[in-house]
Coordinates of C-alpha atoms and ligand atoms in Angstrom, one line a residue:
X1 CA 90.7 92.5 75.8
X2 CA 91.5 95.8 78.3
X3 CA 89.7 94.7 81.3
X4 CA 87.6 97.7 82.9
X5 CA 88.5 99.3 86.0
X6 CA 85.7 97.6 87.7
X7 CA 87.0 94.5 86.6
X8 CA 90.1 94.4 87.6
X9 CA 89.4 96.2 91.1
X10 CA 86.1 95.5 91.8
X11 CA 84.0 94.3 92.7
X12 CA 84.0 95.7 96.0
X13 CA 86.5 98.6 97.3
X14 CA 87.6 99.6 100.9
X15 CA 88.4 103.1 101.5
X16 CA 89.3 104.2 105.2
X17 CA 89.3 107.8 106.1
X18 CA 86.3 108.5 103.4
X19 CA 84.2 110.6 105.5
X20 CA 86.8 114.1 104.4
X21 CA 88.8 115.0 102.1
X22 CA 90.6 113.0 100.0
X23 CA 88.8 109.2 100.8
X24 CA 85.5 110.9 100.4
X25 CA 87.0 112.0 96.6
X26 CA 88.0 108.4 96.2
X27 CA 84.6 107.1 97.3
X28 CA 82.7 109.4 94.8
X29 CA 85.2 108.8 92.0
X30 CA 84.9 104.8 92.5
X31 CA 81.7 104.8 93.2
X32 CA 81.4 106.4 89.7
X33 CA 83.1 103.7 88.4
X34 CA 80.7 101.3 89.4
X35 CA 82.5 99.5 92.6
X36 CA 80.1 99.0 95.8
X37 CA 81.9 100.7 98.8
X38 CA 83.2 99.8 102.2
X39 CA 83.7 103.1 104.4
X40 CA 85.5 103.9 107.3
X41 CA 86.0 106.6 109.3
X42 CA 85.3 107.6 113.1
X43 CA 82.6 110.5 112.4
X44 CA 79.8 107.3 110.9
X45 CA 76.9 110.5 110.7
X46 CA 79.2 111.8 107.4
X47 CA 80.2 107.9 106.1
X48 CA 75.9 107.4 105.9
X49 CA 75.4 110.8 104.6
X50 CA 77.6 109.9 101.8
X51 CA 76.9 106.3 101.5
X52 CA 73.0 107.3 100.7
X53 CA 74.3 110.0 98.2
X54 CA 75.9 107.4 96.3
X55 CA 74.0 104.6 96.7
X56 CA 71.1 106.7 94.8
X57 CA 73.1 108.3 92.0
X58 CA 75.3 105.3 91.2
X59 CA 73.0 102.0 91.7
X60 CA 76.2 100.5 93.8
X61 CA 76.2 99.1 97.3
X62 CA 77.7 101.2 100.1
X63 CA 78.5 100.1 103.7
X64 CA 79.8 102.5 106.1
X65 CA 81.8 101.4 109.1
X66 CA 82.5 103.3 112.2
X67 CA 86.3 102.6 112.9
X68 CA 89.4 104.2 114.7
X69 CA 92.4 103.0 113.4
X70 CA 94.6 104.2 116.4
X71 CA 92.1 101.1 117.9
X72 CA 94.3 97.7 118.5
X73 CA 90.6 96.2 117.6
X74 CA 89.9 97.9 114.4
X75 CA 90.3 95.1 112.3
X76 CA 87.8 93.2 113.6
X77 CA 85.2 95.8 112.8
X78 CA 86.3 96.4 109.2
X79 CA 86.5 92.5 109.0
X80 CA 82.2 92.4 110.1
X81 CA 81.6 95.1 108.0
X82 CA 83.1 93.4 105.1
X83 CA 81.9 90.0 105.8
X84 CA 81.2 87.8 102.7
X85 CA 82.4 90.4 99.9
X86 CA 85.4 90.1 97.8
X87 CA 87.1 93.2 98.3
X88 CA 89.8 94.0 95.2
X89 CA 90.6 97.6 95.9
X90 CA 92.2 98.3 99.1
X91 CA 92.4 102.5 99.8
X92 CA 94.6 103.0 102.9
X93 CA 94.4 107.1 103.2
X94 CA 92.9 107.8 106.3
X95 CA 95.8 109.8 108.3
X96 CA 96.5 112.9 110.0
X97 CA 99.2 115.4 110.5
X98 CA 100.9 117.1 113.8
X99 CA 102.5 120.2 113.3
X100 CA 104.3 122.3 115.7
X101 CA 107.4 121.3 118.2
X102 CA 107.8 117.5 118.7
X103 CA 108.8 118.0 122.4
X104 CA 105.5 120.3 122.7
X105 CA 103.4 117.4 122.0
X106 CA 101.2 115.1 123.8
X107 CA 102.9 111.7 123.3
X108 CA 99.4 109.7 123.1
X109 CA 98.7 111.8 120.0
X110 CA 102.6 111.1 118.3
X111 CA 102.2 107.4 118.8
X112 CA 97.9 107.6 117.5
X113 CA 99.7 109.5 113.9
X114 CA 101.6 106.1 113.7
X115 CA 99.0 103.7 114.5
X116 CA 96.6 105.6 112.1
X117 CA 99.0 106.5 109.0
X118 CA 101.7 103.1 109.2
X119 CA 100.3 100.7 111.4
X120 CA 96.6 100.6 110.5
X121 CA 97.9 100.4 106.7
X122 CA 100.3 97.8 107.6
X123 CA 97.5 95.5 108.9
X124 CA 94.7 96.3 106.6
X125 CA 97.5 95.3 103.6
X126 CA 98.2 92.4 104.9
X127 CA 94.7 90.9 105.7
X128 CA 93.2 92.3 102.1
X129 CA 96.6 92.3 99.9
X130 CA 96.8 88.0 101.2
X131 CA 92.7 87.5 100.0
X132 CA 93.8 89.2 96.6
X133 CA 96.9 87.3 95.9
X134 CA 94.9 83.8 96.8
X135 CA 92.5 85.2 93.8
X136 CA 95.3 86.5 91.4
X137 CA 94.1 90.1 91.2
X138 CA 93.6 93.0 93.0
X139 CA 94.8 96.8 93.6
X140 CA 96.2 98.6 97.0
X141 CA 96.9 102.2 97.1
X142 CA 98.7 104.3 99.9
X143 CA 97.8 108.1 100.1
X144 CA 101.5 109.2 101.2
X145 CA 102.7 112.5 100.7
X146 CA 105.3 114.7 98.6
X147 CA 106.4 115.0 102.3
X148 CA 107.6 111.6 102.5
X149 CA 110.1 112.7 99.9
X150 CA 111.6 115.3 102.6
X151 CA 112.6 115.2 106.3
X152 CA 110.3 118.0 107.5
X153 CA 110.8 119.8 111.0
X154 CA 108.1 120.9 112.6
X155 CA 106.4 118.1 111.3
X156 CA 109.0 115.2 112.0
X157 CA 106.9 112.1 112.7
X158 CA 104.1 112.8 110.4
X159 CA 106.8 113.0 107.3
X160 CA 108.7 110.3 108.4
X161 CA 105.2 108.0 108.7
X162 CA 104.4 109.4 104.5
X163 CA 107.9 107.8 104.3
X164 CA 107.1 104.5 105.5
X165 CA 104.2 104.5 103.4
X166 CA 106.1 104.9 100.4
X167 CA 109.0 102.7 101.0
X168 CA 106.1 100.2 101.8
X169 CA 104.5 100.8 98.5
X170 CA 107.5 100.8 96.0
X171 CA 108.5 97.3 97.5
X172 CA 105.4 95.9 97.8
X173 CA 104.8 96.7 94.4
X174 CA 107.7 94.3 93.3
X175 CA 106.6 91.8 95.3
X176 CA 103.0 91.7 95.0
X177 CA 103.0 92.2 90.9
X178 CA 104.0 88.4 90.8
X179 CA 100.4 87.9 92.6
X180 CA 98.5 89.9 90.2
X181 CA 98.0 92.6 93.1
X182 CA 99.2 96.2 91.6
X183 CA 100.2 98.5 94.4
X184 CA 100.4 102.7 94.2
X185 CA 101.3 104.9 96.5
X186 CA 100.2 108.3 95.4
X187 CA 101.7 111.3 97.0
X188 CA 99.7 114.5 96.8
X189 CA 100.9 118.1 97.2
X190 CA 98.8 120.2 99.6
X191 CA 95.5 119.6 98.8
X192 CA 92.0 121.2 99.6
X193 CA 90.6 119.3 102.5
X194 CA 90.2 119.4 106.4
X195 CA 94.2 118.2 106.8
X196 CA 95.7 121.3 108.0
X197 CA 93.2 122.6 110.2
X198 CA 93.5 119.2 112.0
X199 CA 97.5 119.4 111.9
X200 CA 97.1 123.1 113.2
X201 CA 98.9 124.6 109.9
X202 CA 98.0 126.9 106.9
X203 CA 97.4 125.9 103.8
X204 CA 99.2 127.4 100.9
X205 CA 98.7 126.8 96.7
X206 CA 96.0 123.8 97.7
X207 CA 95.3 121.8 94.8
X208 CA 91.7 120.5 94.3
X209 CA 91.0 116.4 95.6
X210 CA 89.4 115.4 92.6
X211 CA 92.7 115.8 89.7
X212 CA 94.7 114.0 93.2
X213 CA 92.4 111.5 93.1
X214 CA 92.1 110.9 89.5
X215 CA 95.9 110.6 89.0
X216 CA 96.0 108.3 91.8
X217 CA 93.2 105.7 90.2
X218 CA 94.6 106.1 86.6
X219 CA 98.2 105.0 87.4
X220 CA 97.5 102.2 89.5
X221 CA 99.1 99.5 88.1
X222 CA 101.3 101.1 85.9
X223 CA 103.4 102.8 88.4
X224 CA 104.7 102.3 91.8
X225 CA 103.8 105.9 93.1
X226 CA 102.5 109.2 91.4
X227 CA 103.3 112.9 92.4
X228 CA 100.8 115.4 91.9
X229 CA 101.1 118.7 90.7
X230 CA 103.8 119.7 88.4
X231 CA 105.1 122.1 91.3
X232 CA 105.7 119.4 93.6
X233 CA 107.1 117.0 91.0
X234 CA 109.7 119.5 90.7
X235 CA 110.1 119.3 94.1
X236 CA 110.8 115.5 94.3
X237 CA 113.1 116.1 91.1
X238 CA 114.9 118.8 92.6
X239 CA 115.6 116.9 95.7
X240 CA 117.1 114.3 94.2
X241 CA 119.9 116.5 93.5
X242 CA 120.1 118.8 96.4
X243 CA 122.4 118.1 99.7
X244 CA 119.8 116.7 101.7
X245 CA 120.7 118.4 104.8
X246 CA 120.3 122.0 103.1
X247 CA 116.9 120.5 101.7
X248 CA 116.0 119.6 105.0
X249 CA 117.0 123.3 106.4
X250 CA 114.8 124.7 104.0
X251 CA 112.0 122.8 104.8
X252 CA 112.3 123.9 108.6
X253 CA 112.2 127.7 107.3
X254 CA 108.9 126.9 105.5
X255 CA 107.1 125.3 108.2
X256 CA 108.0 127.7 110.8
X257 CA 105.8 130.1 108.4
X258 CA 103.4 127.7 108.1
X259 CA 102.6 126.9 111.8
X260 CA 103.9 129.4 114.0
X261 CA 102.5 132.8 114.9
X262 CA 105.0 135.4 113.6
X263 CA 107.1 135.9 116.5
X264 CA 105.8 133.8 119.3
X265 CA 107.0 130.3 119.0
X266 CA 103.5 128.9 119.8
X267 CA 101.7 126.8 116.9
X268 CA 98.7 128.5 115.5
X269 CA 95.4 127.7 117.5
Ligands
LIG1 N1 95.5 117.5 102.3 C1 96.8 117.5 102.1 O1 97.4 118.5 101.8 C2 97.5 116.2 102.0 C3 98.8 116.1 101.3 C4 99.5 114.9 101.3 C5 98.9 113.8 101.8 N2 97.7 113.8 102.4 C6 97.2 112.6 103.0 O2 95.9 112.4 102.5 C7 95.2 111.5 103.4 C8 93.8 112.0 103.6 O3 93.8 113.3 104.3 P1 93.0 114.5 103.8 O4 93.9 115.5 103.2 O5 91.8 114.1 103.0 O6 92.5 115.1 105.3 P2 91.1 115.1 106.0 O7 90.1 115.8 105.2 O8 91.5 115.6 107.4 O9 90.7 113.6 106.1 C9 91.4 112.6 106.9 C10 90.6 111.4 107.0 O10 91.3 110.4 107.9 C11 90.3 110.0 108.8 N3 91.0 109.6 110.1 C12 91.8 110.4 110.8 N4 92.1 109.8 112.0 C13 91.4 108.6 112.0 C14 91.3 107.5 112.9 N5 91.9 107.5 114.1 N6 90.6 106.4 112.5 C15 89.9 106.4 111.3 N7 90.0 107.4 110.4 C16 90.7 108.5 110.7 C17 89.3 111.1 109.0 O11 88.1 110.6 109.5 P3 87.5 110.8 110.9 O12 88.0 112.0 111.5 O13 86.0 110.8 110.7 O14 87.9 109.5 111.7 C18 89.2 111.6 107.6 O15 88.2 110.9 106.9 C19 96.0 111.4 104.7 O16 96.7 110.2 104.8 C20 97.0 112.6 104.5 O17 98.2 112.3 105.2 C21 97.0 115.0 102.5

């Protein structure tokens, strides 16, 4: 017999960065599936907005948890928040971009993108993906990026962090699928959320969260990352192919559209 989503994943998920974007799709799209909810985010106002929306339209249990994951201590407040529930879906997409020159930025912020996008995912894997392997089943996804398929200038350290993630994913999916843990890492496109007024960009050709987020729930477990869009999977096919130097070159020429003023060298307010 096909066990149900819920079954295999359930019956509790964790989702950090739900309360935008993307981890607010995947909390409305699991919560749909019947899984209770852990969610964590800074802005905790939004996380209880949603958490009472779904709680009352799905008959599921929701927690919301205020947590920064540039924090050393944010385990331990995820940890209290899921205290005596058996978590079996692990969502690590909170993260943030930085567009703009890297020698222009503040340094505090560089080092907060990799404690929020690798090292807070790092952690949180390790803690959850060991409870799920003890119990022989389980699910972790990683919210990368079709940007961790491509050295990007002008956004070096946030493209190089969606690359971690992946590399992270593809091998922890080998290793984990002997403990009955399946591991995704899906890698959107641009996408329709709050990203790229944080990173200080424009977004061009944004694709909706909720197709992302379906693609991302349906091939957990039966592949080790997913691309979305057709445009940006032939993007990754194409670059497979192309020098990767010229690939990178081209990338620069995008982004300087993308985040500078025409003209004036400064990123866009
Ligand atoms: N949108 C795109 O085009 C795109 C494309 C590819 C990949 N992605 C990836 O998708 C994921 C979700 O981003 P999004 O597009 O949904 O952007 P978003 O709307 O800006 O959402 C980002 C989420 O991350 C959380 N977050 C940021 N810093 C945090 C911190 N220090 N501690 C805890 N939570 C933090 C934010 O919550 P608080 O501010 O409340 O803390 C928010 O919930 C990211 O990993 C991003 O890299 C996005």
């Amino acid at each position: 017999m096909i066990a149900t989503f819920k079954e295999r994943y359930g019956p509790w998920a964790l989702v950090t960065g739900a309360s935008s974007g993307i981890g607010a799709e995947f909390a409305v799209q699991l919560a749909e599936a019947g899984l209770n909810l852990i969610l964590a985010a800074r802005r905790k106002p939004r996380l209880d907005r949603l958490a009472q929306q779904l709680e009352e339209k799905n008959k599921i249990q929701v927690r919301a948890v205020r947590a920064d994951l540039s924090r050393p201590g944010f385990l331990a407040e995820i940890l209290a928040a899921s205290r005596s529930v058996e978590v079996g879906l692990l969502v690590n997409n909170a993260g943030f971009g930085l567009a703009g020159n890297f020698l222009d930025h503040d340094m505090e912020k560089e080092a907060a993108l990799l404690d929020v996008n690798c090292r807070a995912p790092l952690i949180l894997t390790h803690e959850f993906g060991r409870k799920m392997a003890q119990r022989k089943r389980g699910g972790i996804i990683f919210v990368s990026s079709v940007s961790a398929y491509l050295a990007t200038p002008f956004e070096a350290t946030y493209a190089a962090s969606k690359a971690y993630e992946l590399f992270l994913a593809e091998s922890l999916r080998y290793e984990l699928k002997r403990e009955g843990v399946d591991v995704l890492a899906l890698c959107p496109g641009v996408t329709s959320t709050e990203f790229h007024e944080v990173a200080g960009m424009k977004a061009v050709a944004a694709m909706p969260v909720g197709p992302v987020v379906a693609a991302g729930l349906k091939k957990l477990g039966k592949k080790s990352s997913v691309v979305t869009g057709w445009h940006n999977r032939a993007l990754v096919a194409f670059l497979k192919f192309a020098p990767r130097w010229t690939a990178t070159v081209q990338a620069g020429r995008v982004m300087e559209g993308l985040v500078f003023k025409r003209g004036d060298g400064r990123p866009m307010e």
